[in-house]
């Protein structure tokens, strides 16, 4: 059974850097084809994809946020870390991490399952 | 503004069928067979319901089906049940630069 859980600060101040950790079980990020992504959802709004990292350390970022995002993995700890710099109140959202699932021939762009999400509020 | 366009709302009575559209471009929905659909109940994490346009993950009822024509993908829920009331989001692969895009979401109401 695959599970993921996000952790990090609930409150950050404007201009600060946010660091979120996704701790997972049930799979290894050293296995070919495996990937983990981050997606956020502002209160009452739509999902927004942020970043994705693969087993081979291939990384992809949302073009609109690329300059502020860094995604890394620690295979030994079964963790993926997302950092977002220069936080602003508009970045207030629930941040989800998710596993890339149901891959066909090692290719997939759908997320399954998702973590429970963590609400991050940006306010002074 | 989301990359993929969905109607804000849809509704149907129990037992009826409802179809939710997801319109993109030839650079995302129309260019790849990597459209997926997610169901999200209030306060819960999204759940994958359809992937690769029309494939159902294990455990998803066959009342849920997906299709695509040109730049528009669709999710059809047949035999509506009360528990189907939720928000639904489409997503698509969009090529190497943009990579993944989501729709704005559709709130499905079971009347």
PDB file of C-alpha atoms in Angstrom:
ATOM      1  CA  UNK A   1       0.000   0.000   0.000  1.00  0.00           C
ATOM      2  CA  UNK A   2       1.352   3.372  -1.050  1.00  0.00           C
ATOM      3  CA  UNK A   3       0.978   6.275   1.355  1.00  0.00           C
ATOM      4  CA  UNK A   4       2.325   9.817   1.350  1.00  0.00           C
ATOM      5  CA  UNK A   5       2.248  12.515   3.999  1.00  0.00           C
ATOM      6  CA  UNK A   6       3.196  16.154   3.755  1.00  0.00           C
ATOM      7  CA  UNK A   7       4.832  18.061   6.595  1.00  0.00           C
ATOM      8  CA  UNK A   8       6.031  21.593   7.090  1.00  0.00           C
ATOM      9  CA  UNK A   9       5.120  24.927   8.647  1.00  0.00           C
ATOM     10  CA  UNK A  10       1.483  25.943   8.807  1.00  0.00           C
ATOM     11  CA  UNK A  11       2.362  29.620   8.773  1.00  0.00           C
ATOM     12  CA  UNK A  12       5.098  31.503   6.961  1.00  0.00           C
ATOM     13  CA  UNK A  13       5.739  35.202   6.630  1.00  0.00           C
ATOM     14  CA  UNK A  14       5.889  37.050   3.323  1.00  0.00           C
ATOM     15  CA  UNK A  15       9.313  36.875   1.636  1.00  0.00           C
ATOM     16  CA  UNK A  16      10.277  33.772   3.636  1.00  0.00           C
ATOM     17  CA  UNK A  17      11.206  30.440   2.071  1.00  0.00           C
ATOM     18  CA  UNK A  18       8.810  27.522   2.480  1.00  0.00           C
ATOM     19  CA  UNK A  19      10.207  24.020   2.902  1.00  0.00           C
ATOM     20  CA  UNK A  20       7.809  21.102   2.647  1.00  0.00           C
ATOM     21  CA  UNK A  21       8.654  17.434   3.096  1.00  0.00           C
ATOM     22  CA  UNK A  22       6.782  14.520   1.596  1.00  0.00           C
ATOM     23  CA  UNK A  23       7.438  11.270   3.450  1.00  0.00           C
ATOM     24  CA  UNK A  24       6.206   8.176   1.657  1.00  0.00           C
ATOM     25  CA  UNK A  25       6.018   4.417   2.019  1.00  0.00           C
ATOM     26  CA  UNK A  26       5.107   1.510  -0.208  1.00  0.00           C
ATOM     27  CA  UNK A  27       7.494   2.362  -3.033  1.00  0.00           C
ATOM     28  CA  UNK A  28      11.081   3.416  -3.629  1.00  0.00           C
ATOM     29  CA  UNK A  29      12.274   6.453  -5.540  1.00  0.00           C
ATOM     30  CA  UNK A  30      15.247   4.422  -6.682  1.00  0.00           C
ATOM     31  CA  UNK A  31      12.992   2.165  -8.779  1.00  0.00           C
ATOM     32  CA  UNK A  32      12.903   2.854 -12.501  1.00  0.00           C
ATOM     33  CA  UNK A  33       9.834   4.778 -13.620  1.00  0.00           C
ATOM     34  CA  UNK A  34       8.834   6.089 -10.206  1.00  0.00           C
ATOM     35  CA  UNK A  35       8.025   9.747  -9.685  1.00  0.00           C
ATOM     36  CA  UNK A  36       6.594  12.090  -7.049  1.00  0.00           C
ATOM     37  CA  UNK A  37       4.943  15.432  -7.664  1.00  0.00           C
ATOM     38  CA  UNK A  38       3.698  18.452  -5.760  1.00  0.00           C
ATOM     39  CA  UNK A  39       0.355  20.101  -6.415  1.00  0.00           C
ATOM     40  CA  UNK A  40      -1.284  22.983  -4.529  1.00  0.00           C
ATOM     41  CA  UNK A  41      -4.819  24.259  -4.106  1.00  0.00           C
ATOM     42  CA  UNK A  42      -5.656  27.741  -2.790  1.00  0.00           C
ATOM     43  CA  UNK A  43      -8.777  27.797  -0.610  1.00  0.00           C
ATOM     44  CA  UNK A  44     -11.852  27.381  -2.807  1.00  0.00           C
ATOM     45  CA  UNK A  45      -9.790  27.302  -5.987  1.00  0.00           C
ATOM     46  CA  UNK A  46      -8.446  24.847  -8.503  1.00  0.00           C
ATOM     47  CA  UNK A  47      -5.515  22.481  -8.397  1.00  0.00           C
ATOM     48  CA  UNK A  48      -2.179  23.764  -9.679  1.00  0.00           C
ATOM     49  CA  UNK A  49       0.733  21.498 -10.544  1.00  0.00           C
ATOM     50  CA  UNK A  50       4.054  22.694  -9.123  1.00  0.00           C
ATOM     51  CA  UNK A  51       6.875  20.206  -9.639  1.00  0.00           C
ATOM     52  CA  UNK A  52       7.794  16.600 -10.326  1.00  0.00           C
ATOM     53  CA  UNK A  53      10.885  14.473  -9.659  1.00  0.00           C
ATOM     54  CA  UNK A  54      11.692  11.062 -11.112  1.00  0.00           C
ATOM     55  CA  UNK A  55      13.746   8.123  -9.874  1.00  0.00           C
ATOM     56  CA  UNK A  56      16.653   9.217 -12.081  1.00  0.00           C
ATOM     57  CA  UNK A  57      16.609  12.756 -10.597  1.00  0.00           C
ATOM     58  CA  UNK A  58      14.941  14.203 -13.696  1.00  0.00           C
ATOM     59  CA  UNK A  59      13.024  17.277 -12.517  1.00  0.00           C
ATOM     60  CA  UNK A  60      10.222  19.358 -14.001  1.00  0.00           C
ATOM     61  CA  UNK A  61       8.713  22.612 -12.779  1.00  0.00           C
ATOM     62  CA  UNK A  62       5.665  24.732 -13.499  1.00  0.00           C
ATOM     63  CA  UNK A  63       6.961  27.420 -15.889  1.00  0.00           C
ATOM     64  CA  UNK A  64       5.206  30.188 -13.945  1.00  0.00           C
ATOM     65  CA  UNK A  65       6.886  29.220 -10.660  1.00  0.00           C
ATOM     66  CA  UNK A  66      10.123  27.668 -11.882  1.00  0.00           C
ATOM     67  CA  UNK A  67      12.334  30.492 -10.599  1.00  0.00           C
ATOM     68  CA  UNK A  68      11.035  29.997  -7.039  1.00  0.00           C
ATOM     69  CA  UNK A  69      10.862  26.197  -6.787  1.00  0.00           C
ATOM     70  CA  UNK A  70      13.383  23.471  -6.013  1.00  0.00           C
ATOM     71  CA  UNK A  71      12.489  19.802  -5.709  1.00  0.00           C
ATOM     72  CA  UNK A  72      14.893  17.217  -4.312  1.00  0.00           C
ATOM     73  CA  UNK A  73      14.746  13.634  -3.144  1.00  0.00           C
ATOM     74  CA  UNK A  74      16.366  11.631  -0.370  1.00  0.00           C
ATOM     75  CA  UNK A  75      15.996   8.028  -1.418  1.00  0.00           C
ATOM     76  CA  UNK A  76      17.403   6.656   1.830  1.00  0.00           C
ATOM     77  CA  UNK A  77      14.787   8.518   3.860  1.00  0.00           C
ATOM     78  CA  UNK A  78      11.907   7.966   1.399  1.00  0.00           C
ATOM     79  CA  UNK A  79      11.378  11.704   1.218  1.00  0.00           C
ATOM     80  CA  UNK A  80      10.863  14.396  -1.383  1.00  0.00           C
ATOM     81  CA  UNK A  81      11.419  18.021  -0.419  1.00  0.00           C
ATOM     82  CA  UNK A  82       9.958  21.092  -2.103  1.00  0.00           C
ATOM     83  CA  UNK A  83      11.252  24.570  -1.398  1.00  0.00           C
ATOM     84  CA  UNK A  84       9.511  27.721  -2.544  1.00  0.00           C
ATOM     85  CA  UNK A  85      11.232  31.070  -2.116  1.00  0.00           C
ATOM     86  CA  UNK A  86       9.837  34.554  -1.638  1.00  0.00           C
ATOM     87  CA  UNK A  87       6.465  33.463  -0.293  1.00  0.00           C
ATOM     88  CA  UNK A  88       3.497  35.788  -0.772  1.00  0.00           C
ATOM     89  CA  UNK A  89      -0.050  35.743   0.611  1.00  0.00           C
ATOM     90  CA  UNK A  90      -1.276  34.497  -2.784  1.00  0.00           C
ATOM     91  CA  UNK A  91       0.726  31.321  -2.118  1.00  0.00           C
ATOM     92  CA  UNK A  92      -1.645  30.436   0.714  1.00  0.00           C
ATOM     93  CA  UNK A  93      -2.890  26.976  -0.212  1.00  0.00           C
ATOM     94  CA  UNK A  94      -3.116  23.321   0.659  1.00  0.00           C
ATOM     95  CA  UNK A  95       0.006  21.657  -0.672  1.00  0.00           C
ATOM     96  CA  UNK A  96      -0.228  18.016  -1.761  1.00  0.00           C
ATOM     97  CA  UNK A  97       2.411  15.518  -2.721  1.00  0.00           C
ATOM     98  CA  UNK A  98       1.407  12.582  -4.898  1.00  0.00           C
ATOM     99  CA  UNK A  99       2.853   9.444  -6.465  1.00  0.00           C
ATOM    100  CA  UNK A 100       2.852   8.940 -10.222  1.00  0.00           C
ATOM    101  CA  UNK A 101       0.659   5.899 -10.670  1.00  0.00           C
ATOM    102  CA  UNK A 102      -0.632   3.523 -13.321  1.00  0.00           C
ATOM    103  CA  UNK A 103       2.361   4.012 -15.559  1.00  0.00           C
ATOM    104  CA  UNK A 104       2.322   2.295 -18.954  1.00  0.00           C
ATOM    105  CA  UNK A 105       5.764   1.261 -20.136  1.00  0.00           C
ATOM    106  CA  UNK A 106       7.231   3.556 -17.499  1.00  0.00           C
ATOM    107  CA  UNK A 107       5.400   6.616 -18.803  1.00  0.00           C
ATOM    108  CA  UNK A 108       2.687   8.372 -16.839  1.00  0.00           C
ATOM    109  CA  UNK A 109       1.523  11.826 -15.915  1.00  0.00           C
ATOM    110  CA  UNK A 110      -1.284  11.019 -13.506  1.00  0.00           C
ATOM    111  CA  UNK A 111      -1.088  11.173  -9.732  1.00  0.00           C
ATOM    112  CA  UNK A 112      -2.199   8.279  -7.557  1.00  0.00           C
ATOM    113  CA  UNK A 113      -2.419   8.251  -4.657  1.00  0.00           C
ATOM    114  CA  UNK A 114      -2.214  11.673  -3.029  1.00  0.00           C
ATOM    115  CA  UNK A 115      -1.172  12.670   0.449  1.00  0.00           C
ATOM    116  CA  UNK A 116      -3.702  14.265   2.778  1.00  0.00           C
ATOM    117  CA  UNK A 117      -2.319  17.741   2.086  1.00  0.00           C
ATOM    118  CA  UNK A 118      -0.999  20.435   4.384  1.00  0.00           C
ATOM    119  CA  UNK A 119      -2.432  23.953   4.603  1.00  0.00           C
ATOM    120  CA  UNK A 120       0.171  26.682   4.433  1.00  0.00           C
ATOM    121  CA  UNK A 121      -0.879  30.230   5.262  1.00  0.00           C
ATOM    122  CA  UNK A 122       1.290  33.168   4.257  1.00  0.00           C
ATOM    123  CA  UNK A 123       0.749  36.127   6.534  1.00  0.00           C
ATOM    124  CA  UNK A 124       2.729  38.617   8.528  1.00  0.00           C
TER     125      UNK A 124
ATOM    126  CA  UNK B   1      -6.794  31.237 -15.205  1.00  0.00           C
ATOM    127  CA  UNK B   2      -6.408  27.465 -15.569  1.00  0.00           C
ATOM    128  CA  UNK B   3      -4.844  26.012 -18.679  1.00  0.00           C
ATOM    129  CA  UNK B   4      -7.750  23.636 -19.322  1.00  0.00           C
ATOM    130  CA  UNK B   5     -11.339  24.886 -19.445  1.00  0.00           C
ATOM    131  CA  UNK B   6     -14.101  23.116 -17.557  1.00  0.00           C
ATOM    132  CA  UNK B   7     -17.675  24.223 -16.867  1.00  0.00           C
ATOM    133  CA  UNK B   8     -17.939  25.513 -13.297  1.00  0.00           C
ATOM    134  CA  UNK B   9     -20.910  23.324 -12.519  1.00  0.00           C
ATOM    135  CA  UNK B  10     -22.912  20.314 -13.671  1.00  0.00           C
ATOM    136  CA  UNK B  11     -25.862  18.509 -12.208  1.00  0.00           C
ATOM    137  CA  UNK B  12     -28.125  15.533 -12.609  1.00  0.00           C
ATOM    138  CA  UNK B  13     -30.682  13.489 -10.757  1.00  0.00           C
ATOM    139  CA  UNK B  14     -29.935  10.100  -9.237  1.00  0.00           C
ATOM    140  CA  UNK B  15     -29.760   7.444 -11.929  1.00  0.00           C
ATOM    141  CA  UNK B  16     -29.144   9.928 -14.716  1.00  0.00           C
ATOM    142  CA  UNK B  17     -25.947  10.460 -16.678  1.00  0.00           C
ATOM    143  CA  UNK B  18     -23.899  13.623 -16.742  1.00  0.00           C
ATOM    144  CA  UNK B  19     -20.921  14.582 -18.885  1.00  0.00           C
ATOM    145  CA  UNK B  20     -18.229  17.068 -17.909  1.00  0.00           C
ATOM    146  CA  UNK B  21     -16.048  18.594 -20.616  1.00  0.00           C
ATOM    147  CA  UNK B  22     -12.409  19.639 -20.490  1.00  0.00           C
ATOM    148  CA  UNK B  23     -11.165  21.798 -23.330  1.00  0.00           C
ATOM    149  CA  UNK B  24      -7.529  22.418 -24.058  1.00  0.00           C
ATOM    150  CA  UNK B  25      -5.418  22.847 -27.156  1.00  0.00           C
ATOM    151  CA  UNK B  26      -3.449  20.765 -29.601  1.00  0.00           C
ATOM    152  CA  UNK B  27      -0.467  21.261 -27.281  1.00  0.00           C
ATOM    153  CA  UNK B  28      -2.050  19.399 -24.402  1.00  0.00           C
ATOM    154  CA  UNK B  29      -5.383  17.528 -24.574  1.00  0.00           C
ATOM    155  CA  UNK B  30      -5.376  17.248 -28.337  1.00  0.00           C
ATOM    156  CA  UNK B  31      -1.745  16.304 -28.656  1.00  0.00           C
ATOM    157  CA  UNK B  32      -1.436  13.461 -26.186  1.00  0.00           C
ATOM    158  CA  UNK B  33      -3.506  10.607 -24.792  1.00  0.00           C
ATOM    159  CA  UNK B  34      -2.549  11.516 -21.256  1.00  0.00           C
ATOM    160  CA  UNK B  35      -5.748  13.046 -19.941  1.00  0.00           C
ATOM    161  CA  UNK B  36      -6.723  12.163 -16.408  1.00  0.00           C
ATOM    162  CA  UNK B  37      -9.675  12.987 -14.164  1.00  0.00           C
ATOM    163  CA  UNK B  38      -9.753  13.448 -10.404  1.00  0.00           C
ATOM    164  CA  UNK B  39     -12.631  13.448  -7.932  1.00  0.00           C
ATOM    165  CA  UNK B  40     -12.377  15.606  -4.824  1.00  0.00           C
ATOM    166  CA  UNK B  41     -14.838  15.591  -1.979  1.00  0.00           C
ATOM    167  CA  UNK B  42     -14.875  18.600   0.393  1.00  0.00           C
ATOM    168  CA  UNK B  43     -11.867  18.626   2.680  1.00  0.00           C
ATOM    169  CA  UNK B  44     -10.375  15.549   1.050  1.00  0.00           C
ATOM    170  CA  UNK B  45      -7.451  14.893  -1.248  1.00  0.00           C
ATOM    171  CA  UNK B  46      -8.152  14.314  -4.939  1.00  0.00           C
ATOM    172  CA  UNK B  47      -8.658  10.741  -6.138  1.00  0.00           C
ATOM    173  CA  UNK B  48      -7.702   9.467  -9.580  1.00  0.00           C
ATOM    174  CA  UNK B  49     -10.797   8.331 -11.467  1.00  0.00           C
ATOM    175  CA  UNK B  50      -9.646   8.094 -15.106  1.00  0.00           C
ATOM    176  CA  UNK B  51      -6.189   8.075 -16.690  1.00  0.00           C
ATOM    177  CA  UNK B  52      -4.897   7.964 -20.258  1.00  0.00           C
ATOM    178  CA  UNK B  53      -8.222   9.343 -21.475  1.00  0.00           C
ATOM    179  CA  UNK B  54     -10.387   6.313 -20.756  1.00  0.00           C
ATOM    180  CA  UNK B  55      -8.681   3.872 -18.401  1.00  0.00           C
ATOM    181  CA  UNK B  56     -10.123   3.229 -14.947  1.00  0.00           C
ATOM    182  CA  UNK B  57      -7.909   2.522 -11.928  1.00  0.00           C
ATOM    183  CA  UNK B  58      -8.801  -0.530  -9.940  1.00  0.00           C
ATOM    184  CA  UNK B  59     -11.689   0.109  -7.587  1.00  0.00           C
ATOM    185  CA  UNK B  60     -13.256   2.888  -9.643  1.00  0.00           C
ATOM    186  CA  UNK B  61     -16.829   1.973 -10.637  1.00  0.00           C
ATOM    187  CA  UNK B  62     -17.491   1.421 -14.323  1.00  0.00           C
ATOM    188  CA  UNK B  63     -20.121   4.146 -14.063  1.00  0.00           C
ATOM    189  CA  UNK B  64     -17.195   6.491 -14.672  1.00  0.00           C
ATOM    190  CA  UNK B  65     -15.916   6.681 -18.228  1.00  0.00           C
ATOM    191  CA  UNK B  66     -13.680   8.991 -20.210  1.00  0.00           C
ATOM    192  CA  UNK B  67     -13.271   9.938 -23.830  1.00  0.00           C
ATOM    193  CA  UNK B  68     -11.609  12.514 -26.061  1.00  0.00           C
ATOM    194  CA  UNK B  69     -12.363  14.214 -29.331  1.00  0.00           C
ATOM    195  CA  UNK B  70      -9.882  16.681 -30.725  1.00  0.00           C
ATOM    196  CA  UNK B  71      -8.925  19.176 -28.051  1.00  0.00           C
ATOM    197  CA  UNK B  72     -11.794  18.272 -25.722  1.00  0.00           C
ATOM    198  CA  UNK B  73     -11.881  15.450 -23.221  1.00  0.00           C
ATOM    199  CA  UNK B  74     -14.998  14.323 -21.399  1.00  0.00           C
ATOM    200  CA  UNK B  75     -15.868  12.504 -18.215  1.00  0.00           C
ATOM    201  CA  UNK B  76     -19.232  10.766 -18.107  1.00  0.00           C
ATOM    202  CA  UNK B  77     -20.803   9.590 -14.895  1.00  0.00           C
ATOM    203  CA  UNK B  78     -23.666   7.182 -15.506  1.00  0.00           C
ATOM    204  CA  UNK B  79     -26.244   6.066 -12.986  1.00  0.00           C
ATOM    205  CA  UNK B  80     -25.563   9.063 -10.765  1.00  0.00           C
ATOM    206  CA  UNK B  81     -25.402   8.359  -7.069  1.00  0.00           C
ATOM    207  CA  UNK B  82     -25.399  10.737  -4.128  1.00  0.00           C
ATOM    208  CA  UNK B  83     -21.750   9.965  -3.373  1.00  0.00           C
ATOM    209  CA  UNK B  84     -20.736  11.192  -6.831  1.00  0.00           C
ATOM    210  CA  UNK B  85     -21.392  14.756  -5.684  1.00  0.00           C
ATOM    211  CA  UNK B  86     -17.929  16.299  -5.646  1.00  0.00           C
ATOM    212  CA  UNK B  87     -15.537  18.515  -7.553  1.00  0.00           C
ATOM    213  CA  UNK B  88     -13.964  17.012 -10.661  1.00  0.00           C
ATOM    214  CA  UNK B  89     -10.687  18.134 -12.203  1.00  0.00           C
ATOM    215  CA  UNK B  90      -9.164  17.178 -15.520  1.00  0.00           C
ATOM    216  CA  UNK B  91      -5.462  17.160 -16.172  1.00  0.00           C
ATOM    217  CA  UNK B  92      -3.277  16.650 -19.210  1.00  0.00           C
ATOM    218  CA  UNK B  93       0.328  16.217 -20.178  1.00  0.00           C
ATOM    219  CA  UNK B  94       1.376  19.330 -22.065  1.00  0.00           C
ATOM    220  CA  UNK B  95       4.785  18.568 -23.454  1.00  0.00           C
ATOM    221  CA  UNK B  96       8.306  18.935 -22.140  1.00  0.00           C
ATOM    222  CA  UNK B  97       8.194  22.592 -21.128  1.00  0.00           C
ATOM    223  CA  UNK B  98       4.803  23.033 -19.473  1.00  0.00           C
ATOM    224  CA  UNK B  99       4.520  19.346 -18.575  1.00  0.00           C
ATOM    225  CA  UNK B 100       1.299  19.026 -16.525  1.00  0.00           C
ATOM    226  CA  UNK B 101      -1.782  21.245 -16.562  1.00  0.00           C
ATOM    227  CA  UNK B 102      -5.052  21.105 -14.644  1.00  0.00           C
ATOM    228  CA  UNK B 103      -8.519  22.357 -15.415  1.00  0.00           C
ATOM    229  CA  UNK B 104     -10.431  24.823 -13.303  1.00  0.00           C
ATOM    230  CA  UNK B 105     -12.680  22.146 -11.834  1.00  0.00           C
ATOM    231  CA  UNK B 106     -16.374  21.324 -12.114  1.00  0.00           C
ATOM    232  CA  UNK B 107     -18.702  21.036  -9.155  1.00  0.00           C
ATOM    233  CA  UNK B 108     -21.057  18.121  -9.749  1.00  0.00           C
ATOM    234  CA  UNK B 109     -24.339  18.310  -7.881  1.00  0.00           C
ATOM    235  CA  UNK B 110     -26.658  15.327  -7.547  1.00  0.00           C
ATOM    236  CA  UNK B 111     -30.136  16.810  -7.335  1.00  0.00           C
TER     237      UNK B 111
END
